[in-house]
CSV table of C-alpha atoms and ligand atoms in Angstrom, one decimal:
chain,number,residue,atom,x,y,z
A,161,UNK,CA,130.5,95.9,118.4
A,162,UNK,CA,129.4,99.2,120.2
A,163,UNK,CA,126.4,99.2,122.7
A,164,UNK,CA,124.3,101.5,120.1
A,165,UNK,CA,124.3,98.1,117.5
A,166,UNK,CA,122.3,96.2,120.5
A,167,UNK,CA,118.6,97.7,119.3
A,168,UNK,CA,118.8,96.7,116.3
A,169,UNK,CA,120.2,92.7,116.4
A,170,UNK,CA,117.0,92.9,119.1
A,171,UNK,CA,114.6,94.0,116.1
A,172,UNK,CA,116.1,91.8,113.8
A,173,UNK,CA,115.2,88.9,116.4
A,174,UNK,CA,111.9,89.5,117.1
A,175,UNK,CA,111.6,90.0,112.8
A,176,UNK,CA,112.9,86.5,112.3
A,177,UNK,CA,110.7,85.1,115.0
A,178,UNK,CA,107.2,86.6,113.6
A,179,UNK,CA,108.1,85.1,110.0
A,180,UNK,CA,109.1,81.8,111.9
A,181,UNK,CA,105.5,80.2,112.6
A,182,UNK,CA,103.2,79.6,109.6
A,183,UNK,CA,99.5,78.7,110.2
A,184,UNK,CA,98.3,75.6,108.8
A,185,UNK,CA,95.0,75.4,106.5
A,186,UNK,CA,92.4,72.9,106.4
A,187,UNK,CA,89.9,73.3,104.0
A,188,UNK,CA,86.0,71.4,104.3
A,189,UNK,CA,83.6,70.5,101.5
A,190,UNK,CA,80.1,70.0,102.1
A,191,UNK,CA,78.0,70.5,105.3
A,192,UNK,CA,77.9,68.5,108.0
A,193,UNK,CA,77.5,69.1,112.2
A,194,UNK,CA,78.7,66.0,112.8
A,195,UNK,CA,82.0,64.8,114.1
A,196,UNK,CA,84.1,63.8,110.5
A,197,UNK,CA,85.4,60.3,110.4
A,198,UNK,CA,86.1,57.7,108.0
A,199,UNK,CA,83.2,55.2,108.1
A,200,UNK,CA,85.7,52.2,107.9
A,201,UNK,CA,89.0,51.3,109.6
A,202,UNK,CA,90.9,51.4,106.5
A,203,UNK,CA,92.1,54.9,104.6
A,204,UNK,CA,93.9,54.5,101.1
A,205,UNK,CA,95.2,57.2,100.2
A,206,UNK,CA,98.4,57.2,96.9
A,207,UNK,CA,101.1,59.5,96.8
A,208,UNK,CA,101.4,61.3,93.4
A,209,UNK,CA,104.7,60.5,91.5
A,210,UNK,CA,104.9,64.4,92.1
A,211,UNK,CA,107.2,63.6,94.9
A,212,UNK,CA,109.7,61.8,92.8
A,213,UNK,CA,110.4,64.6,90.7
A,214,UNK,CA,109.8,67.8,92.6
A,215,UNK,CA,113.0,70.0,92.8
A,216,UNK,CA,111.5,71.7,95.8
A,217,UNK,CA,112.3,68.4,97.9
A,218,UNK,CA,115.6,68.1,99.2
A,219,UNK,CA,116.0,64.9,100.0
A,220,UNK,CA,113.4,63.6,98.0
A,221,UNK,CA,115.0,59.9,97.6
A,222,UNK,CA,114.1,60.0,101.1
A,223,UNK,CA,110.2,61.2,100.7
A,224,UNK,CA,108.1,58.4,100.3
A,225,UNK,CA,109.3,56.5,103.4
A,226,UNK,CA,108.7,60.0,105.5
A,227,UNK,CA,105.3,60.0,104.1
A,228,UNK,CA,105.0,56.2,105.2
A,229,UNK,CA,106.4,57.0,108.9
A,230,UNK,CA,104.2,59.9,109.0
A,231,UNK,CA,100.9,57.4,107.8
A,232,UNK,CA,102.4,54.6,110.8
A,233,UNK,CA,102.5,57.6,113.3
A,234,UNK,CA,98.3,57.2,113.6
A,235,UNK,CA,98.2,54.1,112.5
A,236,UNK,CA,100.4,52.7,115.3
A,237,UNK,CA,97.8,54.5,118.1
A,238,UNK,CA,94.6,54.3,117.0
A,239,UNK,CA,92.1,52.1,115.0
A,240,UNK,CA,92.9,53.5,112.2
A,241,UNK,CA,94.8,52.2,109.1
A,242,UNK,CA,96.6,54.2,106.4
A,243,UNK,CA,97.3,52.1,103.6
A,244,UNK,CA,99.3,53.9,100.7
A,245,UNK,CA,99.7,53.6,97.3
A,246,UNK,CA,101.6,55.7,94.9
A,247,UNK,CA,100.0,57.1,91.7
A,248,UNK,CA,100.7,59.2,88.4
A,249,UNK,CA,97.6,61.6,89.5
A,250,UNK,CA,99.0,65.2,90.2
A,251,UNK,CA,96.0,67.5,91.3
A,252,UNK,CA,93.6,67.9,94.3
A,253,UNK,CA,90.0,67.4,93.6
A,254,UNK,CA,88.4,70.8,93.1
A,255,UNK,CA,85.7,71.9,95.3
A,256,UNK,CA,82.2,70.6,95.5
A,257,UNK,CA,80.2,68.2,96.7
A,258,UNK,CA,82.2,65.1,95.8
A,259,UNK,CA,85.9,64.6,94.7
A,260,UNK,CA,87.0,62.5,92.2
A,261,UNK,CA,87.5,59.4,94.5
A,262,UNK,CA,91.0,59.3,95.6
A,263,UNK,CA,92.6,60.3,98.3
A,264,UNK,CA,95.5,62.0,96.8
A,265,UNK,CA,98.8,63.5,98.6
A,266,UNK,CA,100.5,65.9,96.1
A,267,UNK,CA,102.9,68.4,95.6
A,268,UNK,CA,102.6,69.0,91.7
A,269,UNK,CA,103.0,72.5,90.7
A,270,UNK,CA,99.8,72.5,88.6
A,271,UNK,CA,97.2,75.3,88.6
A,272,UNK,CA,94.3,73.5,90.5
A,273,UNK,CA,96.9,73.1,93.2
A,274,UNK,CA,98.3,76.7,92.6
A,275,UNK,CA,94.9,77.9,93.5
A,276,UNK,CA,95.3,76.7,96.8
A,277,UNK,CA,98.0,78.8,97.9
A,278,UNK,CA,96.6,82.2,96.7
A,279,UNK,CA,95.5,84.9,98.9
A,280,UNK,CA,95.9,84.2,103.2
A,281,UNK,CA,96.8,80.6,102.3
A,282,UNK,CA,99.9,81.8,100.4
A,283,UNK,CA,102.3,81.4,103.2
A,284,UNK,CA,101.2,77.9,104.2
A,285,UNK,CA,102.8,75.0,103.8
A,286,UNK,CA,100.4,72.9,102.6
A,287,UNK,CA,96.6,72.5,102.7
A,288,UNK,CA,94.1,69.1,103.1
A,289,UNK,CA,90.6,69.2,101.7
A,290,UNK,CA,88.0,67.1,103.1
A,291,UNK,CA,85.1,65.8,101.1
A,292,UNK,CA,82.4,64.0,103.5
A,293,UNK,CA,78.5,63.6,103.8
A,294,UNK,CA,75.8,65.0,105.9
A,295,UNK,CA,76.5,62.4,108.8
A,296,UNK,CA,79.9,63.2,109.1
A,297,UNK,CA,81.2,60.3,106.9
A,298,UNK,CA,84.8,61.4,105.1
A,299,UNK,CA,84.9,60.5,101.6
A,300,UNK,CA,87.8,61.7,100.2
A,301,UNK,CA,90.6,63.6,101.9
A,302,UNK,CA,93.4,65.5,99.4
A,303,UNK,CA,96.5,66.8,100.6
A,304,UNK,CA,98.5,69.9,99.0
A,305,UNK,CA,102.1,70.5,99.9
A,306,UNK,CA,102.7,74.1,98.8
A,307,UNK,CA,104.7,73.6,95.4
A,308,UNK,CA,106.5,76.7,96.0
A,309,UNK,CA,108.0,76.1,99.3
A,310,UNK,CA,111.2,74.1,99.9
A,311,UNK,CA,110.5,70.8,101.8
A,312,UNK,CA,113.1,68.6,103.3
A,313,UNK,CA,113.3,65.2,104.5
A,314,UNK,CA,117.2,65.7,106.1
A,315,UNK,CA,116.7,68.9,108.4
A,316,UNK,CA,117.6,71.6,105.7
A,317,UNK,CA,117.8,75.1,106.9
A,318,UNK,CA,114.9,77.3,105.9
A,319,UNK,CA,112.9,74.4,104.7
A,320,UNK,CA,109.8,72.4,105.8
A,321,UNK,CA,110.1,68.9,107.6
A,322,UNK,CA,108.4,66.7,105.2
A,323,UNK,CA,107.6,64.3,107.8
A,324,UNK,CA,105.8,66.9,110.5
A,325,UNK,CA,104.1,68.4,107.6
A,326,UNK,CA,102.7,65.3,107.3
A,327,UNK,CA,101.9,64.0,110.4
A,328,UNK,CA,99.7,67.0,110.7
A,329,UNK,CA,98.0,67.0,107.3
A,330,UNK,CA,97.3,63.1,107.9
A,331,UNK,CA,95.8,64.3,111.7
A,332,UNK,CA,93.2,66.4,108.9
A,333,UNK,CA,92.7,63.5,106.9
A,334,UNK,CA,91.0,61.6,109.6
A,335,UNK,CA,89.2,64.2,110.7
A,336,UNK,CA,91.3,65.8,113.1
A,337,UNK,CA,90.9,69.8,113.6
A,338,UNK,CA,93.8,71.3,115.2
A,339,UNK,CA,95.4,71.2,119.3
A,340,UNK,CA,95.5,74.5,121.6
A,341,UNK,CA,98.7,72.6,122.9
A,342,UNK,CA,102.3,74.0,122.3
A,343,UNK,CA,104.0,71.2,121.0
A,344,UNK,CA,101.4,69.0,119.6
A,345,UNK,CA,101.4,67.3,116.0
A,346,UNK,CA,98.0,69.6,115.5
A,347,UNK,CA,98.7,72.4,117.0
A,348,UNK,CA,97.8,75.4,114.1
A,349,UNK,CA,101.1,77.2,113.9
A,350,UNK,CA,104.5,75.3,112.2
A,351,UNK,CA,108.2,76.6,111.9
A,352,UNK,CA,110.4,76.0,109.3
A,353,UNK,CA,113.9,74.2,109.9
A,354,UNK,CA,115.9,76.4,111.4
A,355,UNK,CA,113.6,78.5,114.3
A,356,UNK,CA,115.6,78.3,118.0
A,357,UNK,CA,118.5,77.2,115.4
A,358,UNK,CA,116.7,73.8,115.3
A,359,UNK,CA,115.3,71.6,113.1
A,360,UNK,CA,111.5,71.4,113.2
A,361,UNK,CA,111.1,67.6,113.4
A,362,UNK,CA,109.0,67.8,117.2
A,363,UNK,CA,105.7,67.3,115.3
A,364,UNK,CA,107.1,64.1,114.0
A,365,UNK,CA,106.1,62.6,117.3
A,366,UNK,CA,102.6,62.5,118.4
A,367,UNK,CA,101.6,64.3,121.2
A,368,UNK,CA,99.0,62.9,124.3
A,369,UNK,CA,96.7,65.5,123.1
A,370,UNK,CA,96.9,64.2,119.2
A,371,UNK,CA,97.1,60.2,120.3
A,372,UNK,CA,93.4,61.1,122.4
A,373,UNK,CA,91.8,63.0,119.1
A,374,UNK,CA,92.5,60.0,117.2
A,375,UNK,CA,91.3,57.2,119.9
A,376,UNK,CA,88.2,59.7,120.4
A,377,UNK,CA,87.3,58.9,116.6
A,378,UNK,CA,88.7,55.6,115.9
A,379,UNK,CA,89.4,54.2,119.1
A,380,UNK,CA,92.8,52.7,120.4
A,381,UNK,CA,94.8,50.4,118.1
A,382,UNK,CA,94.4,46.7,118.9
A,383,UNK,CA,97.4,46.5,121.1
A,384,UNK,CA,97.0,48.7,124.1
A,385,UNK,CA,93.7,47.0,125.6
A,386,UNK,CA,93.8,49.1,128.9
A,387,UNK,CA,92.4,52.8,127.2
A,388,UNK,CA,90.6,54.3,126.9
A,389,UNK,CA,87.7,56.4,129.6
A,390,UNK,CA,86.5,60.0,129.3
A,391,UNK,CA,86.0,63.8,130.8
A,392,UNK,CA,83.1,65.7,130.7
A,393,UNK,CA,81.8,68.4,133.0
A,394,UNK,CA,81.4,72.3,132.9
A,395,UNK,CA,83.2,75.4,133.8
A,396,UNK,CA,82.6,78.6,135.9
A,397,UNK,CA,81.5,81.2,133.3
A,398,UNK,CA,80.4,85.4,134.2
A,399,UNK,CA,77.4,86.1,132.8
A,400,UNK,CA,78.8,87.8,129.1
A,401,UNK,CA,81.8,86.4,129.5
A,402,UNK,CA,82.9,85.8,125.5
A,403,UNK,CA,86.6,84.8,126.1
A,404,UNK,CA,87.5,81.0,124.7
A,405,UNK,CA,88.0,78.5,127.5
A,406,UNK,CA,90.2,75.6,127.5
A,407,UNK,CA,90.1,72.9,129.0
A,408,UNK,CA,93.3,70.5,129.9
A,409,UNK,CA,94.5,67.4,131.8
A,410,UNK,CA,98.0,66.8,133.3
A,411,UNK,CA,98.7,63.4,134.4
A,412,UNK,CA,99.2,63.6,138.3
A,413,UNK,CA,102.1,61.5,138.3
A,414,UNK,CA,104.5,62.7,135.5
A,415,UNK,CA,103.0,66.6,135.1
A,416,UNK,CA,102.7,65.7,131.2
A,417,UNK,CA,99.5,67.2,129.4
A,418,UNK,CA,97.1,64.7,128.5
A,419,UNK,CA,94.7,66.3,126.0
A,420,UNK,CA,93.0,69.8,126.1
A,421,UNK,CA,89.9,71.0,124.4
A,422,UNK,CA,88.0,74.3,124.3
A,423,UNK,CA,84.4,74.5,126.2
A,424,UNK,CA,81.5,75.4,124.4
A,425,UNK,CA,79.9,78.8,125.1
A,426,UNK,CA,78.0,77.0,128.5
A,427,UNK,CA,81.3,76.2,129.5
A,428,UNK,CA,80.7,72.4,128.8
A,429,UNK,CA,83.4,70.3,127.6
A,430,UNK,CA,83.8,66.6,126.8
A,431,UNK,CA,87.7,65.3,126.0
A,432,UNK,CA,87.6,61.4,124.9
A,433,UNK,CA,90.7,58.9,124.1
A,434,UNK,CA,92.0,59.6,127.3
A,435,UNK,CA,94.9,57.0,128.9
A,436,UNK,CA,93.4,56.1,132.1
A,437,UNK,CA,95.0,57.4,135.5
A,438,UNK,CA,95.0,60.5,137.7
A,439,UNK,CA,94.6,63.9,136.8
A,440,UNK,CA,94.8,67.2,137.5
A,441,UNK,CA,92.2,69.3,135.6
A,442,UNK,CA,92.6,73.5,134.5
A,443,UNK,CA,91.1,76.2,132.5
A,444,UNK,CA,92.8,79.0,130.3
A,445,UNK,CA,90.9,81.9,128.9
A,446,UNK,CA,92.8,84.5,126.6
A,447,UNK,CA,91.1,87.1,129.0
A,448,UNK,CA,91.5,85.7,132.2
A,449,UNK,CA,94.9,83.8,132.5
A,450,UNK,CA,94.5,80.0,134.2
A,451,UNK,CA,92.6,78.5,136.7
A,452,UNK,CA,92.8,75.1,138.7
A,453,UNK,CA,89.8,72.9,138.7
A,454,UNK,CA,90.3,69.8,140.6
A,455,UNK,CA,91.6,65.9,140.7
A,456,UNK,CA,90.0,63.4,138.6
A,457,UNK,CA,90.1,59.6,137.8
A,458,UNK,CA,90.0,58.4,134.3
A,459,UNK,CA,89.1,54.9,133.8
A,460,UNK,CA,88.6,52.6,130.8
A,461,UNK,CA,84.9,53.0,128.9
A,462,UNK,CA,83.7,55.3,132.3
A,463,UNK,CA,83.3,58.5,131.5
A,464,UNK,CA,83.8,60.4,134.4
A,465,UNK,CA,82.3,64.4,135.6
A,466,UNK,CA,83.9,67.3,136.6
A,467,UNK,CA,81.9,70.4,137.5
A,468,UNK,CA,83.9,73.6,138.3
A,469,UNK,CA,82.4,76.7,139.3
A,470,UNK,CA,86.0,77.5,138.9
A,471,UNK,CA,87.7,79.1,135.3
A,472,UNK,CA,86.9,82.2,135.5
A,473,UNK,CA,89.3,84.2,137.4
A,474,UNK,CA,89.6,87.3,138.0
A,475,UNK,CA,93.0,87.7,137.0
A,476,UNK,CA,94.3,88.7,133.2
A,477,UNK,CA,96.1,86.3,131.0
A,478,UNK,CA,99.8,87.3,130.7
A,479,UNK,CA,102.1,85.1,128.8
A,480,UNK,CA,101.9,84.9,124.8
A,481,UNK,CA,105.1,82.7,123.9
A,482,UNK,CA,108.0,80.9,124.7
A,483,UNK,CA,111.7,80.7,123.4
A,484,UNK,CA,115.1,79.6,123.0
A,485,UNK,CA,118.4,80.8,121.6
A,486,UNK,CA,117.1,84.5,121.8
A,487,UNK,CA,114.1,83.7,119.6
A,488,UNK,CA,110.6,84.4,120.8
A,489,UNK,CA,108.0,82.4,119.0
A,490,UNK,CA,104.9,80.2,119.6
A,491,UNK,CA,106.4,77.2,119.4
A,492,UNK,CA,106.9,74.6,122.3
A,493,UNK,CA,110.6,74.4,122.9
A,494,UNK,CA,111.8,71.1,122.7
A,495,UNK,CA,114.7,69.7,125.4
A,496,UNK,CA,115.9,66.1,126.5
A,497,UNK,CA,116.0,64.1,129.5
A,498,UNK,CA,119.4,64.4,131.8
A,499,UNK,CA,120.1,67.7,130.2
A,500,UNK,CA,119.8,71.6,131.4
A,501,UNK,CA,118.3,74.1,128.7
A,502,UNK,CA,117.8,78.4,128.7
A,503,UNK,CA,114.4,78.7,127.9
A,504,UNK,CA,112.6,82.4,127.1
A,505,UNK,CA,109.2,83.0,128.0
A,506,UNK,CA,107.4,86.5,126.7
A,507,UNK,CA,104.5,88.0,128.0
A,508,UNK,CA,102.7,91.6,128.8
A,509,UNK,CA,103.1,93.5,131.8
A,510,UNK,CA,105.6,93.0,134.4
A,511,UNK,CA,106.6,89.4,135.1
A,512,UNK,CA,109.3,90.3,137.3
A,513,UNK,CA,107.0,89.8,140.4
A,514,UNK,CA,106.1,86.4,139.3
A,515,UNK,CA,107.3,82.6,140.1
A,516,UNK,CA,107.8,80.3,137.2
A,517,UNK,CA,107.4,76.7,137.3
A,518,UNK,CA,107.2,73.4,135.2
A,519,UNK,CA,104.2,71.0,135.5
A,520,UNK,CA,106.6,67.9,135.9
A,521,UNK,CA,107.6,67.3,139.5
A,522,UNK,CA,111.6,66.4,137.1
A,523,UNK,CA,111.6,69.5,135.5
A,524,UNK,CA,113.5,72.3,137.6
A,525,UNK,CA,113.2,75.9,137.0
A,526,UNK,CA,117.1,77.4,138.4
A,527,UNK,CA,115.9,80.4,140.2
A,528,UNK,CA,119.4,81.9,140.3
A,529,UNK,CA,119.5,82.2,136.7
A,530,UNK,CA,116.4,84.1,136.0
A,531,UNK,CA,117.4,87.5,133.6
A,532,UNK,CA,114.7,90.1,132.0
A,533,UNK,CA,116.4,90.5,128.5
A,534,UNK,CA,115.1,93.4,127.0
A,535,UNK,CA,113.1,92.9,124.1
A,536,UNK,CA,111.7,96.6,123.5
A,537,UNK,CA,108.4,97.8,125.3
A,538,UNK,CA,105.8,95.7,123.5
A,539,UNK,CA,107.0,92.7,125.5
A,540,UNK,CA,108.5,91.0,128.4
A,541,UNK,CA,110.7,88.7,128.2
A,542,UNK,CA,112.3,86.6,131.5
A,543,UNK,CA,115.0,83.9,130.3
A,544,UNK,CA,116.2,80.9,132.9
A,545,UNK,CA,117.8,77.8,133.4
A,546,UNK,CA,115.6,74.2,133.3
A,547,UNK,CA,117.2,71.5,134.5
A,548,UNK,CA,115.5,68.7,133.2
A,549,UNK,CA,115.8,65.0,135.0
A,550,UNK,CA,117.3,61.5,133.6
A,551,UNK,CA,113.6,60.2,134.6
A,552,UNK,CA,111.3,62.6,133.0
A,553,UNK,CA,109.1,61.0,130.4
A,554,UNK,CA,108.8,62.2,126.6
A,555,UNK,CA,105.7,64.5,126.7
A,556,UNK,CA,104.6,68.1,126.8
A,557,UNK,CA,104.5,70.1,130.0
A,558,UNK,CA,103.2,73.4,130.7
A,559,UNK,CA,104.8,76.7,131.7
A,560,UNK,CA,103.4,78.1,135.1
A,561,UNK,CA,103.1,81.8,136.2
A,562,UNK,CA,102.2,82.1,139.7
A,563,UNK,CA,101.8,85.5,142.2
A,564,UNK,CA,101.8,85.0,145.9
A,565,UNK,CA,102.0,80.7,145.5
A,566,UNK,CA,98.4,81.8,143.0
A,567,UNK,CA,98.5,80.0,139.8
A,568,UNK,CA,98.0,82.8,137.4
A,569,UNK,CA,98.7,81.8,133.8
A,570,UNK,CA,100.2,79.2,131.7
A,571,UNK,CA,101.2,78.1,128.7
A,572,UNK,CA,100.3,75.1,127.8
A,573,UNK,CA,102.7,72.6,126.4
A,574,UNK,CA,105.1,75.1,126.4
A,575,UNK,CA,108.3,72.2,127.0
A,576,UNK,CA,108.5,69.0,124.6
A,577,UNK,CA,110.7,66.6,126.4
A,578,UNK,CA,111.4,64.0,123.4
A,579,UNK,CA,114.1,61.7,122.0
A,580,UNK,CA,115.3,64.0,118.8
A,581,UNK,CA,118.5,65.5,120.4
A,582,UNK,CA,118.7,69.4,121.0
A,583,UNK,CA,122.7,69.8,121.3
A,584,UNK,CA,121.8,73.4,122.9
A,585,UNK,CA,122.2,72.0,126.6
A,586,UNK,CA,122.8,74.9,129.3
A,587,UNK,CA,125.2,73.1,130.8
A,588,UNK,CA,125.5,69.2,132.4
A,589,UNK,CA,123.3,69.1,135.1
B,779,ZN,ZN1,96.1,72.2,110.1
């Protein structure tokens, strides 16, 4: 292969990674400022028989118990209980005020579910409408996979995990809107099976930041009696100043993000469901890059204050995504404990001048392998080695940017250390 075929394979890259992450859809019925929530600790929703015989479903003996781990995934963390049933009903409830009183999860190819995946919400993988009241109160919740879209429960290439898809539509269903955090069950964007050469089964584990949304609503489940306390407080803003802020935790001990949230236009924020402990608090606007804010002490039913007059920074956000295997994307990259990984991270401007870093103390960035990989002008890319610990917990940890010792920027979540093996490893560390 000659030097002039380089270009190209580079284009064809970055081609594949922009048709790699699909946006997720959630659609509401009715009005309502309040927080949605299921008035009662008990959700029933049936799975349609659709499931049985879909031809879009590889794996589909193996559907209803993915559906069943995906309903135990919340159930197991907060006080919330999804009880399933299966039924012979095929279609989502069309819009209005009410629905027709069951909670349905479908994938039936028939036309009131075709009209969901029409227009911008035809490359999504599936949609939940919510039906609720003026206080808040859910009454129905209907979930759409996208009929035309291969779904898998076994890892097949090019399709949808089944069970992540789930996870995150059920995270709707109890009123869950979506997570600013790489990595998280929430977060808006979803690959299909096959992105970094992967399969897409991270989002089958609940992240901090999904396990607090749920405890903030419902509460923690019976057996972990120690959570859960509270953050509220207010960030530095310049007058004008429209850029989104977000706020985020990282547990002092372990580095691992603990939930993040986006401050209102005041720059006040509340994050609930938190796991008590010690952390370390920051801010991200898309203008501005990062900022840190200070220590703080969670403790159970406290909720404790944090005002900042940090946030804004005078700095300019820099990074935009992450990567592995030569693919860029917007998807946290996910790695295991004991091992060593090549991880991308792209960005504008020059990040040559720049020190990376991991927020857990067990996660190693190998400064001798640090490369620039060309990617074209639109973006920079630096690729290095991690070398990630035997004692590092399962968790989501944020990608650092620093000038001068300066936190500058970071992507949040960027690294999922979790169980599911990645057989990528750099090498043994
Ligand atoms: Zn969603």
């Amino acid at each position: 292969m000659g030097l002039k075929s380089q270009p190209l394979l580079i284009l064809t890259m970055l081609t594949l990674v922009t048709a790699s992450a699909f946006a997720y859809e959630l659609q509401t019925t009715g009005e309502s400022g309040a927080r949605l929530r299921w008035p009662g600790a008990t959700v029933e929703l049936a799975v349609s028989e659709s499931f049985d015989e879909s031809s879009n479903i590889r794996g589909a003996d193996q559907a209803y118990e993915a559906i069943a781990r995906a309903a135990r995934a919340w159930s197991s963390v907060a006080g919330i209980e999804i009880v399933l049933s299966r039924s012979k009903e095929l279609s989502v409830s069309p819009p209005g005020r009410r629905g027709d009183g069951v909670s349905l999860i479908t994938i039936a190819q028939t036309p009131e579910n075709l009209l969901l995946f029409t227009g911008p919400n035809s490359g999504r993988p599936a949609v939940t409408r919510l039906f609720f009241d003026k206080k808040g109160r859910i009454l129905e919740a209907d979930i759409v996979l996208n009929p035309y879209f291969s779904t898998s429960t076994d890892g097949s290439l090019g399709s949808f995990d089944l069970e992540s898809t789930l996870v995150h539509e059920l995270g709707h269903a109890i009123g869950l809107g979506h997570s600013a955090v790489f990595g998280a069950s929430m977060r808006t964007n979803v690959a299909r099976n096959g992105l970094y050469s992967l399969p897409f089964t991270s989002a089958r584990t609940l992240s901090r930041d999904d396990i607090a949304g749920a405890r903030a609503l419902y509460g923690p489940d019976d057996s972990d009696g120690a959570c859960c306390g509270s953050l509220s407080g207010s960030v530095g803003r310049a007058p004008g100043d429209e850029s989104e802020v977000f706020v985020w935790l990282e547990e002092k001990e372990t580095g691992a993000v603990g939930s993040m949230t986006r401050a209102n236009d005041s720059g006040e924020f509340r994050i609930d469901g938190l796991e008590p402990g010690a952390y370390h608090v920051y801010s991200r606007d898309a203008a501005h890059g990062a900022a840190y804010l200070g220590q703080i002490e969670v403790k159970k039913d406290v909720n404790s204050e944090l005002m900042s007059k940090a946030g804004s920074t005078a700095g300019r956000s820099l990074l935009s995504g992450v990567g592995f295997n030569g693919q860029l994307s917007t998807i946290a990259v996910p790695v295991n404990a004991g091992r060593s990984f090549k991880i991308y991270v792209s960005g504008t401007g020059v990040l040559t001048d720049l020190e990376l870093g991991i927020s857990a103390p067990g996660i190693e960035v190998d400064l001798s392998s640090i490369e620039f990989p060309d990617y074209g002008k639109e973006v920079s890319v630096t690729a290095f080695v991690v070398d990630v610990e035997g004692s590092v917990p399962e968790g989501e940890y944020t990608l650092r940017l620093f000038r001068d010792g300066e936190l500058v920027d970071c992507i949040v979540g960027a690294i999922t250390v979790e169980r599911l093996p990645n057989p990528w490893s750099h090498r043994e560390p």
